[in-house]
Coordinates of N, CA and C in Angstrom, one line a residue:
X1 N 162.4 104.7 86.7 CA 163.6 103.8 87.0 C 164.3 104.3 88.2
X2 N 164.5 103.5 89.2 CA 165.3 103.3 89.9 C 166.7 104.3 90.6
X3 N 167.0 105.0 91.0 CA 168.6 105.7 90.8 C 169.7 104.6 91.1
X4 N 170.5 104.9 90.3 CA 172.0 103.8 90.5 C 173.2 104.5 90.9
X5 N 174.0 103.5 91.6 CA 175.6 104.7 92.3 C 176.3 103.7 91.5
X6 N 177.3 104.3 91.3 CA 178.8 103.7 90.4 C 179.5 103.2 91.6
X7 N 180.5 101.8 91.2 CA 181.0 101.4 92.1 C 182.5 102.2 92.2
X8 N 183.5 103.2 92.9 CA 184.3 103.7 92.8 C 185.6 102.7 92.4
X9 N 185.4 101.0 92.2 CA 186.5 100.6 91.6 C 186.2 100.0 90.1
X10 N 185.0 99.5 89.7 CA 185.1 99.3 88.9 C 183.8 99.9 87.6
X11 N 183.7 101.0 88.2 CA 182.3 101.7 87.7 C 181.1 100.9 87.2
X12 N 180.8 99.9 88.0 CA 179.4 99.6 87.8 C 178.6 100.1 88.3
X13 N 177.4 100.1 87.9 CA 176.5 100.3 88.9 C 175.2 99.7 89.4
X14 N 175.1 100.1 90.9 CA 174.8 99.3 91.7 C 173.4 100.0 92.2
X15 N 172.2 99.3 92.7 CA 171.7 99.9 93.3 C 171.8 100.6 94.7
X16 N 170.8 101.4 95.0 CA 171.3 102.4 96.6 C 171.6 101.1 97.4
X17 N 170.8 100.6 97.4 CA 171.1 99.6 98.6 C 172.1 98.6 99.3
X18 N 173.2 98.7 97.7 CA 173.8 97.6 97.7 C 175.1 98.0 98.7
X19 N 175.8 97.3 99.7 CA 176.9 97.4 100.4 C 177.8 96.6 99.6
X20 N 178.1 95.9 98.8 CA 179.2 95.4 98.1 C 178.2 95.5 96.6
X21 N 179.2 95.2 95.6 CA 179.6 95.9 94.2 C 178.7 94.5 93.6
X22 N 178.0 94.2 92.3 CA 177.6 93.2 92.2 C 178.4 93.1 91.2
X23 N 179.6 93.6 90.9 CA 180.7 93.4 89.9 C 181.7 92.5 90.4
X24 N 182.8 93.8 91.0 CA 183.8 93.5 91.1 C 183.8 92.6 93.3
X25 N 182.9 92.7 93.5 CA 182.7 92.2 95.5 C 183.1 93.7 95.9
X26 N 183.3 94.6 95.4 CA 184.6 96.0 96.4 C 183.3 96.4 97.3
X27 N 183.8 97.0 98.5 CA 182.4 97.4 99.4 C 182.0 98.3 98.7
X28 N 181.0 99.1 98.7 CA 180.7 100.3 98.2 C 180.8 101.5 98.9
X29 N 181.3 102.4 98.2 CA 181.5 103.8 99.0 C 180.3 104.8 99.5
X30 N 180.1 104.5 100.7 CA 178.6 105.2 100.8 C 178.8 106.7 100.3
X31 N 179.6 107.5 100.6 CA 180.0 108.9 100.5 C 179.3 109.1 99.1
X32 N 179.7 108.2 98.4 CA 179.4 108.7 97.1 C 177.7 108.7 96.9
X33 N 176.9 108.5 97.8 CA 175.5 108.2 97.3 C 175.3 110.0 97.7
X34 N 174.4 110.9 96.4 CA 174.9 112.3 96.6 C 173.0 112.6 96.9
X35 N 172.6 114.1 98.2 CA 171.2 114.1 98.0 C 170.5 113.8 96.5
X36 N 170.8 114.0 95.9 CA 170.0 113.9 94.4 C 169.6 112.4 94.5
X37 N 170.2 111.6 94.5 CA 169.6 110.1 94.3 C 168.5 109.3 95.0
X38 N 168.1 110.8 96.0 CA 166.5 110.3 96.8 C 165.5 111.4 96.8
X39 N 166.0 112.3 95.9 CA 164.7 113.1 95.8 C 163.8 112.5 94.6
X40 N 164.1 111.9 93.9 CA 162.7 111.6 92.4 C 163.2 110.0 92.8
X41 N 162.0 108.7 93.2 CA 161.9 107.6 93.2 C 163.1 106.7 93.8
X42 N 163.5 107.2 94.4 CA 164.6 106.9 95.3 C 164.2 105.9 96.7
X43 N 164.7 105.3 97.6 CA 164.1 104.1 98.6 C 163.6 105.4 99.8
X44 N 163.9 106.5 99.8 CA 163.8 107.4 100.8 C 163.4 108.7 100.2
X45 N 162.4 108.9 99.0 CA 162.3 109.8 98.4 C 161.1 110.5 99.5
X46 N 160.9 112.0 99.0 CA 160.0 112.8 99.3 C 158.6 111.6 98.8
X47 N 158.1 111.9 98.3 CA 157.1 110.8 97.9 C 156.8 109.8 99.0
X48 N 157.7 108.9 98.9 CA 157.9 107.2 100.1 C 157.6 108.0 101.4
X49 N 158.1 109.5 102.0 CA 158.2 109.7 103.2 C 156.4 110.3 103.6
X50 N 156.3 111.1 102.3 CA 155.1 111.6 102.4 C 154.0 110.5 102.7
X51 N 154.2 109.5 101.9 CA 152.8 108.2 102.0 C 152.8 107.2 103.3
X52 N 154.5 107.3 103.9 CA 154.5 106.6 105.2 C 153.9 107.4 106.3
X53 N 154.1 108.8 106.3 CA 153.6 109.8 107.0 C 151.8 109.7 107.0
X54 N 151.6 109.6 105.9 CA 150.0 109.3 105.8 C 149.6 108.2 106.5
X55 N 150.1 106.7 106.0 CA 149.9 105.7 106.6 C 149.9 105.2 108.0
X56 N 151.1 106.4 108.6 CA 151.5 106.4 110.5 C 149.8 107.6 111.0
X57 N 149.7 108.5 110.1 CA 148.3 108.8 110.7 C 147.1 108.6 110.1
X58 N 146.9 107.7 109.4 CA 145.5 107.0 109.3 C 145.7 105.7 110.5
X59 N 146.9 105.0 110.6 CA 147.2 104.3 111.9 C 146.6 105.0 113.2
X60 N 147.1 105.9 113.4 CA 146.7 106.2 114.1 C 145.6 106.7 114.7
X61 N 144.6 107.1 113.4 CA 143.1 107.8 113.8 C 142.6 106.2 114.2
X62 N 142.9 105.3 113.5 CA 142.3 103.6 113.6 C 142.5 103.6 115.3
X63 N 143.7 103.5 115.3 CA 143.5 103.2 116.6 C 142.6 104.0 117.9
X64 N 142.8 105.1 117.5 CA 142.1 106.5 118.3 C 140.4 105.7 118.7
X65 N 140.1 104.8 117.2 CA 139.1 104.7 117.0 C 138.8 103.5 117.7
X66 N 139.4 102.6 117.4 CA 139.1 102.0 118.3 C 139.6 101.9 120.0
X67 N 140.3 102.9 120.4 CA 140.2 103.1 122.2 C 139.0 103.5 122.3
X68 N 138.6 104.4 121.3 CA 136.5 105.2 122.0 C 135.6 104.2 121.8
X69 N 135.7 103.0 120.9 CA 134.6 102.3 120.6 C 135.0 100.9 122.2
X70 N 136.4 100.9 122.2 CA 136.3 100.0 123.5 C 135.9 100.4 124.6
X71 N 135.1 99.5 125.1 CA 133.9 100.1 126.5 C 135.0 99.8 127.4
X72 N 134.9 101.1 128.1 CA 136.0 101.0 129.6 C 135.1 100.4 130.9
X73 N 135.5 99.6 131.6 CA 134.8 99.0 132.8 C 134.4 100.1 134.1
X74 N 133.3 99.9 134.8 CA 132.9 101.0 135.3 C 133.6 100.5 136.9
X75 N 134.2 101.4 137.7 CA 134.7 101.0 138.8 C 133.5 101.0 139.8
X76 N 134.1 100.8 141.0 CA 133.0 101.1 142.2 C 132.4 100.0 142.6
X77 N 131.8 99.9 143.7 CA 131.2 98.6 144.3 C 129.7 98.7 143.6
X78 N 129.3 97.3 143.4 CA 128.1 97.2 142.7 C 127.1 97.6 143.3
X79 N 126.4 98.1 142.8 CA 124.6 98.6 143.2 C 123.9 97.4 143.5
X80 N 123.0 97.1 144.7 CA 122.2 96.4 145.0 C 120.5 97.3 145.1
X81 N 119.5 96.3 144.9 CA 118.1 97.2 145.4 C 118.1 97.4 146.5
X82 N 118.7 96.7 148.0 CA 118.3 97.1 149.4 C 119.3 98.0 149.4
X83 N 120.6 98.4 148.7 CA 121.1 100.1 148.8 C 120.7 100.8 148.0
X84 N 120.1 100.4 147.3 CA 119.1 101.8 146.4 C 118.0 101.9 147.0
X85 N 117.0 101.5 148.2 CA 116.3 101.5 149.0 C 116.5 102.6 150.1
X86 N 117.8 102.1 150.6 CA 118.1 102.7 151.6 C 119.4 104.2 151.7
X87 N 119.5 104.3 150.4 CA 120.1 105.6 149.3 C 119.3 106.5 149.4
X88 N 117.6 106.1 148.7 CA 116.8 106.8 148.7 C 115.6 107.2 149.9
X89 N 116.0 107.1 151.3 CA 115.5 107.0 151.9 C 116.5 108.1 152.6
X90 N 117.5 108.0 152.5 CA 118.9 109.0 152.8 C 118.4 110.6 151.9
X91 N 118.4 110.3 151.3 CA 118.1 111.1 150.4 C 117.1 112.1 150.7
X92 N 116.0 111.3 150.7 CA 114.7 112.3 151.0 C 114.9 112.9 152.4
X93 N 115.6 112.1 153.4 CA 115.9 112.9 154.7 C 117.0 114.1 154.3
X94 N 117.9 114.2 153.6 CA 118.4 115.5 153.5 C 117.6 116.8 152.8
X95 N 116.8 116.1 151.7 CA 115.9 117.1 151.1 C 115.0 117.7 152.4
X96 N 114.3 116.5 153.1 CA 113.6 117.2 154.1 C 114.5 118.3 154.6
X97 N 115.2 117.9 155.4 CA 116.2 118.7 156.1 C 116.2 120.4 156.0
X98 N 116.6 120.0 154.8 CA 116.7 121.4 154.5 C 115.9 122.3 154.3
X99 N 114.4 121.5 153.7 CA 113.1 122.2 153.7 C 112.8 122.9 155.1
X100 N 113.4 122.2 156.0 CA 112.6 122.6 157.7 C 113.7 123.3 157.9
X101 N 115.1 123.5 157.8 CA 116.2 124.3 158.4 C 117.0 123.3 159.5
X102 N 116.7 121.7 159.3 CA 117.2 121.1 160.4 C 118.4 120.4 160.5
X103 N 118.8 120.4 161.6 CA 120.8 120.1 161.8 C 120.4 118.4 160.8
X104 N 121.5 117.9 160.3 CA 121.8 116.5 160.1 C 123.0 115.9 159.4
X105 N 123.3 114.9 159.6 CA 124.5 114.3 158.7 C 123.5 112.5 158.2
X106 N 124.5 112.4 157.1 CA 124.1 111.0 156.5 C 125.0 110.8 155.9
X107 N 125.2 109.1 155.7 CA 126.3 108.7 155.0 C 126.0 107.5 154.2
X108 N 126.3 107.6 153.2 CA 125.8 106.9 152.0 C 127.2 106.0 151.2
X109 N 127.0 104.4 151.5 CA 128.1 104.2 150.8 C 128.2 104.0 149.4
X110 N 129.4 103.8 148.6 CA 129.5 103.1 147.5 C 128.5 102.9 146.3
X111 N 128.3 101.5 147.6 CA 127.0 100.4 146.9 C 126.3 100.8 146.7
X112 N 125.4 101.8 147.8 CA 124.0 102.2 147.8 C 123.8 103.6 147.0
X113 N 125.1 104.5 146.6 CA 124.9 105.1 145.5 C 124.7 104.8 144.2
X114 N 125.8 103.8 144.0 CA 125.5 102.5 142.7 C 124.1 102.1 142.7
X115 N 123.8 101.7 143.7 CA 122.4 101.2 143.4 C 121.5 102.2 142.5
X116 N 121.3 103.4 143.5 CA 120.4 104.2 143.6 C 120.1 104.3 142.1
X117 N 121.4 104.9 141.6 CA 121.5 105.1 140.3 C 121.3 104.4 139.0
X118 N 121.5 102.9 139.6 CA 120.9 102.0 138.4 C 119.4 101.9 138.6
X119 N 118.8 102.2 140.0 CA 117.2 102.1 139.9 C 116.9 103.9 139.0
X120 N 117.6 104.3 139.3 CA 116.9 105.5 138.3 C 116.9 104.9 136.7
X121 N 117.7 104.8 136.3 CA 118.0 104.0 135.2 C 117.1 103.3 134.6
X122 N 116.4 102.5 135.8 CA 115.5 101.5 135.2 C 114.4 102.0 135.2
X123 N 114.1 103.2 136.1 CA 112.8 103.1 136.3 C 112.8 104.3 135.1
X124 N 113.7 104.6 134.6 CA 113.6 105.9 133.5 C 113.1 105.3 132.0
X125 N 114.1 104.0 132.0 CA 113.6 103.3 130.5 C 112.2 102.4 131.4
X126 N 111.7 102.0 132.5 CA 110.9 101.6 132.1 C 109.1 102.7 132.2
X127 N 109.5 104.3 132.1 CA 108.3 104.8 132.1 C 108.7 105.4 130.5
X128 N 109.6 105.0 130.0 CA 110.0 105.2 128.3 C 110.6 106.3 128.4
X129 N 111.5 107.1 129.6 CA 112.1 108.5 129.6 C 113.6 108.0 130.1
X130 N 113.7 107.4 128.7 CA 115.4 107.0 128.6 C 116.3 108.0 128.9
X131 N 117.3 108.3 130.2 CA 118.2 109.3 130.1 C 119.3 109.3 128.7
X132 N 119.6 110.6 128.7 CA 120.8 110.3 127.5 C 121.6 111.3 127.7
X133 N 123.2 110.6 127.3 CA 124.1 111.3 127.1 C 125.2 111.6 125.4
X134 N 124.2 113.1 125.1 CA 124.4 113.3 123.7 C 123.6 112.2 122.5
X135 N 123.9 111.5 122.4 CA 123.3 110.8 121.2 C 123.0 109.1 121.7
X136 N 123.4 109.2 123.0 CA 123.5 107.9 123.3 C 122.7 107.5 124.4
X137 N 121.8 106.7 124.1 CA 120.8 106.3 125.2 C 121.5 105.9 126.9
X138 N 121.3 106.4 127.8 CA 122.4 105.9 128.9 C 121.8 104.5 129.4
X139 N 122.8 103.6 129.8 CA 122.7 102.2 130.3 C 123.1 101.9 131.4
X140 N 124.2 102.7 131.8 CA 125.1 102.7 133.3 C 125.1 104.0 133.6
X141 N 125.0 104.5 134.6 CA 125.3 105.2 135.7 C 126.2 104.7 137.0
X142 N 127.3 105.3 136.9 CA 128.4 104.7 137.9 C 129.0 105.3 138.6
X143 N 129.8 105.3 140.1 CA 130.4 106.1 140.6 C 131.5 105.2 141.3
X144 N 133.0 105.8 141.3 CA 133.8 105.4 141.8 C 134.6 106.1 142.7
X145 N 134.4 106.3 144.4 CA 134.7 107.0 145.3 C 136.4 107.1 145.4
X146 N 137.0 108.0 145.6 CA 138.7 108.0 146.3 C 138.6 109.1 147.3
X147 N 139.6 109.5 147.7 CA 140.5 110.5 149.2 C 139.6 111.7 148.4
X148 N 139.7 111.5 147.5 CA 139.6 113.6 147.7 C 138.4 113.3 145.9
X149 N 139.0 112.0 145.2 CA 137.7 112.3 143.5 C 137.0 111.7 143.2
X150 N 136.5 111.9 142.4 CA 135.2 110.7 142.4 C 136.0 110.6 140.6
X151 N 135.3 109.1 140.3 CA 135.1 108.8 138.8 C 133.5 108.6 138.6
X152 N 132.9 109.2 137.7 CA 131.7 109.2 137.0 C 132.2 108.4 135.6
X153 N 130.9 107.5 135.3 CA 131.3 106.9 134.6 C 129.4 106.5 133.7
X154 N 129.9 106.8 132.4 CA 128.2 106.3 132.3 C 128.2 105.7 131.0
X155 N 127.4 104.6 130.8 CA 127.7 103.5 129.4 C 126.1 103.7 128.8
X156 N 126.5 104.1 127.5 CA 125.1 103.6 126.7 C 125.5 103.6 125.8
X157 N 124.6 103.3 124.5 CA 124.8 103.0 122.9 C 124.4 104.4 121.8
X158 N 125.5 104.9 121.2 CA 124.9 105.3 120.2 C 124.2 105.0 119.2
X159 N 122.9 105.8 118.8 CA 121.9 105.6 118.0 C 121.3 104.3 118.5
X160 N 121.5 103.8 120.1 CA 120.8 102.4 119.9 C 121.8 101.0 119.7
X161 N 123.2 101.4 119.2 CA 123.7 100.1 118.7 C 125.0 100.3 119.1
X162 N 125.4 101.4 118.9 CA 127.1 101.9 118.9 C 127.3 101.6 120.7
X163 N 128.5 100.6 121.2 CA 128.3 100.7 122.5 C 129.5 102.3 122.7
X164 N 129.2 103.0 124.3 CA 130.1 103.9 124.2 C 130.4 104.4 125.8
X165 N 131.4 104.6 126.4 CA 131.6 104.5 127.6 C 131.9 106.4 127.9
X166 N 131.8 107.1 128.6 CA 132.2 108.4 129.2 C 132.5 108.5 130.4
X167 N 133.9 108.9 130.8 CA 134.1 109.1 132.2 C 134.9 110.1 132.3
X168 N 134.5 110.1 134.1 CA 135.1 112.1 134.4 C 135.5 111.5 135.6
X169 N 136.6 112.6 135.8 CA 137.6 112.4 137.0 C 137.1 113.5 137.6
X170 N 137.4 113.9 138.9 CA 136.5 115.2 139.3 C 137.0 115.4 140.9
X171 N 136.7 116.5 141.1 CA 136.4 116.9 142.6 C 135.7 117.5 143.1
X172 N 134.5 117.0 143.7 CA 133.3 117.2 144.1 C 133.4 118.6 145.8
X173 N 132.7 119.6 145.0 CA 132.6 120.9 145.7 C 131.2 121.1 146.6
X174 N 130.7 120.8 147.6 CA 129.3 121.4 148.6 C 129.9 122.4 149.1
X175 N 128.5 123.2 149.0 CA 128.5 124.7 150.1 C 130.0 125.1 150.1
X176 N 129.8 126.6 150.5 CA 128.5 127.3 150.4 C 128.0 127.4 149.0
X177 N 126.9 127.3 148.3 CA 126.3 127.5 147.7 C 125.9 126.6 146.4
X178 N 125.9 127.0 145.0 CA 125.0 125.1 144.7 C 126.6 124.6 143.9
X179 N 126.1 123.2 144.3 CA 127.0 122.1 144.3 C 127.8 122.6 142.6
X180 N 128.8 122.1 142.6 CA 130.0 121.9 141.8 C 131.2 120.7 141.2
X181 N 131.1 120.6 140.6 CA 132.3 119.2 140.3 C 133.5 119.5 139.2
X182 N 135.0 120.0 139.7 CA 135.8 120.7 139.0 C 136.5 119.4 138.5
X183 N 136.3 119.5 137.3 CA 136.9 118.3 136.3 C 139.0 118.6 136.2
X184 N 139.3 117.4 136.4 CA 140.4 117.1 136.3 C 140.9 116.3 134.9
X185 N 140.3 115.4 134.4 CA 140.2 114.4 133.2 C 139.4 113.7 133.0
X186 N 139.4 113.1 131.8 CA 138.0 112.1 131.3 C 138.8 111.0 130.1
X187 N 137.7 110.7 129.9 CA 138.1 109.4 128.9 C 136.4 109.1 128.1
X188 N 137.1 109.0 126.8 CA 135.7 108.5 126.0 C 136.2 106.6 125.4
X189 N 135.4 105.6 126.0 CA 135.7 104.4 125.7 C 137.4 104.3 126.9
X190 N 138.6 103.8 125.8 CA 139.6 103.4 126.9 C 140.7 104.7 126.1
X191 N 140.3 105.7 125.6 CA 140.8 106.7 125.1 C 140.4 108.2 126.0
X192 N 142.1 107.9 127.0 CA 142.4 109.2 128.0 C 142.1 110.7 127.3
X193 N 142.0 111.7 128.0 CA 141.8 113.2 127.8 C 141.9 114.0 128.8
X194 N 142.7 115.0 128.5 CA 143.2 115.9 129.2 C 143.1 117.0 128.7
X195 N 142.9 118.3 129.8 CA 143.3 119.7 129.2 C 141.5 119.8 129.0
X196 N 141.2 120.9 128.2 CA 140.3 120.9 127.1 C 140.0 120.0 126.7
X197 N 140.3 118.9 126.0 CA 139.7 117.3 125.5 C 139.0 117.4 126.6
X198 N 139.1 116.9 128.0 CA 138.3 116.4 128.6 C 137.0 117.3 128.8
X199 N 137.0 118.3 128.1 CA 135.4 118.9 128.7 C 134.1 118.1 127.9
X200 N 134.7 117.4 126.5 CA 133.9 116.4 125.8 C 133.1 115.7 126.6
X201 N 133.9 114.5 127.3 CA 133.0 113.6 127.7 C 132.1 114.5 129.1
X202 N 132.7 115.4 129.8 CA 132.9 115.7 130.6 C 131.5 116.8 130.4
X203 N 130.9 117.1 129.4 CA 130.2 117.4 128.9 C 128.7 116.5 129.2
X204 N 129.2 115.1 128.1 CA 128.1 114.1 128.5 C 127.5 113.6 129.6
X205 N 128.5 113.9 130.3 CA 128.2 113.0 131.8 C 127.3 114.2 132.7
X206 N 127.9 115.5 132.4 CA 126.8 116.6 133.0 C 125.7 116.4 132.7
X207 N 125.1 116.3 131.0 CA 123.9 116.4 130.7 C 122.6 115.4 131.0
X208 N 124.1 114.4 131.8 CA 123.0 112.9 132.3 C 122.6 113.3 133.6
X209 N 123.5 113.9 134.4 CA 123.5 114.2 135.7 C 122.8 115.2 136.0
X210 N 122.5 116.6 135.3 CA 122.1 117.4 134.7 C 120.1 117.0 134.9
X211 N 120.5 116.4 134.6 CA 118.6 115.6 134.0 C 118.0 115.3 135.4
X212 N 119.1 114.6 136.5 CA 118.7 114.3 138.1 C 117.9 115.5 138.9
X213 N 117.4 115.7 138.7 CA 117.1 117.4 139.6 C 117.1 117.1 141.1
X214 N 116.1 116.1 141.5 CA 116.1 116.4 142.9 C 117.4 115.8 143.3
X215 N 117.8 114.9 142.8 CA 119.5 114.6 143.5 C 120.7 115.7 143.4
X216 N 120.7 116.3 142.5 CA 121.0 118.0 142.1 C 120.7 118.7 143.3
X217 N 119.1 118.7 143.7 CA 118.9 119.7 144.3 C 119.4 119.3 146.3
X218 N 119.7 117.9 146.1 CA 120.0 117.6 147.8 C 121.5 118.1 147.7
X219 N 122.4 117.7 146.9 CA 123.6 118.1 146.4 C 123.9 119.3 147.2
X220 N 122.8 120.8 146.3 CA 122.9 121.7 146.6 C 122.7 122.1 147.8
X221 N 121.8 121.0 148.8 CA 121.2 121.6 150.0 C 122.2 121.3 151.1
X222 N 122.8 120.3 150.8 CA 124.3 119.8 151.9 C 124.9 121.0 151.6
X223 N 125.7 121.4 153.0 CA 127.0 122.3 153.3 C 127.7 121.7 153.4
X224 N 128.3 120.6 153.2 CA 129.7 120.5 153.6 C 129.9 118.8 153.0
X225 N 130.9 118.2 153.2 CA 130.4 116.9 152.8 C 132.3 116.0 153.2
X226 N 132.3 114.5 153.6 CA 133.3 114.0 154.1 C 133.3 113.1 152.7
X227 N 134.8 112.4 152.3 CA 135.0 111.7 151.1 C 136.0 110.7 151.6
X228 N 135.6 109.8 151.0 CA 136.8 108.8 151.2 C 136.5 107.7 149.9
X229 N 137.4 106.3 150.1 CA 137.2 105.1 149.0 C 135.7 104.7 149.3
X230 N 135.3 104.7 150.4 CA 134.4 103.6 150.6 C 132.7 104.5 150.9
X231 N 132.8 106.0 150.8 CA 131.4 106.1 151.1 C 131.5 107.8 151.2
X232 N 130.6 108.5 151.3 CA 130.4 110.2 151.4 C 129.5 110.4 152.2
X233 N 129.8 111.3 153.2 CA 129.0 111.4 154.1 C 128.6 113.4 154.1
X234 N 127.3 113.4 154.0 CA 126.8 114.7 153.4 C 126.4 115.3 154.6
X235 N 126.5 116.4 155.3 CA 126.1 117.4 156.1 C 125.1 118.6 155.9
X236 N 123.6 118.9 156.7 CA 123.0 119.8 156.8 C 123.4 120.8 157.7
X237 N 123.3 122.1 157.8 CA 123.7 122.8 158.8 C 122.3 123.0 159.3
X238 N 121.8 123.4 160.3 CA 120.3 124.1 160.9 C 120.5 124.9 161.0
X239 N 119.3 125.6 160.6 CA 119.4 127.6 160.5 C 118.8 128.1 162.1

């Protein structure tokens, strides 16, 4: 049952709620509503606060859940085949490069890194050596250039079905010695991460990238390297 307060003019009583008397009209005297009347079944008991408290975090894991399961959009200029052509044609001249000890610079934009990337992609699932990140077959490979960070961004499906997005904020380190990318933040789906959190996805996205070797290994071979929105331009030194 319910707790009841007495009206202080005509002793009825009223429920907590009530601002006037359902007796006599008199306002009711809040003063008189004493702690005891919300600890056992009361409108604000221990109980009511404990089960709203549950309800605001199962709300909340819901939502959590669905920011990760919504796919975040991958930035960056789109990949075409004549810049994934001409990506990988850049490319192999820096690996040479450095095989012989010889001076060079190259500069690779945007697009033609997007490209590159989605022909690896394809040509991975189509020799059946699906890259993956953690459990999830990868589908996108992305990059989105700025002043000084890049956004990595890579989309595939868990187990096959689950869609799931991973992205890292970063700043990309050449020379001296092998390449580096010191994480700033990430995001799993459209659910931000910071601190520690972000080494999660931040995690994924290495193991995909991780898997590139010889693009790894030109990475490593460039000393030095220029950044901007629109393109990266990588430097050999000659020995």
């Amino acid at each position: 049952m319910s707790k009841k307060v007495a009206c202080a003019s005509c002793g009825v009583e009223n429920e907590l709620t009530a601002v006037f008397c359902r007796s006599c009209g008199e306002k009711m005297d809040l003063h008189a509503v004493q702690a005891d009347h919300f600890e056992h079944g009361g409108v604000f008991s221990k109980t009511a606060l404990i089960r709203l408290l549950k309800i605001l975090v199962l709300v909340g894991l819901l939502a959590s859940l669905g920011l990760i399961l919504w796919p975040a959009s991958a930035g960056g200029d789109k990949g075409t085949g004549a810049g994934a052509r001409a990506a990988r044609g850049k490319v192999m001249a820096i690996a040479d490069a450095g095989k012989q000890g010889a001076e060079m610079q190259t500069e690779l934009s945007e697009a033609e890194i997007n490209g590159y990337l989605s022909a690896i992609v394809y040509q991975g699932k189509k020799r059946n050596k699906t890259l993956s990140a953690g459990k999830a077959e990868v589908e996108i490979i992305n990059i989105d250039l700025g002043a000084s960070t890049v956004n990595v961004t890579v989309k595939g499906k868990l187990y096959g079905k689950v869609p799931i997005t991973y992205t890292v904020k970063g700043t990309p380190v050449v020379g001296p010695g092998p390449f580096q990318f010191n994480v700033k933040g990430g995001s799993v789906g459209h659910l931000p991460l910071i601190g520690p959190a972000a080494k999660f996805p931040a995690k994924r996205v290495a193991g995909v990238l991780g898997g590139l070797r010889q693009e790894r290994h030109v990475l490593d071979t460039a000393t030095s390297m220029d950044l901007n929105d629109a393109g990266v331009t990588l430097y050999v030194d000659g020995k």
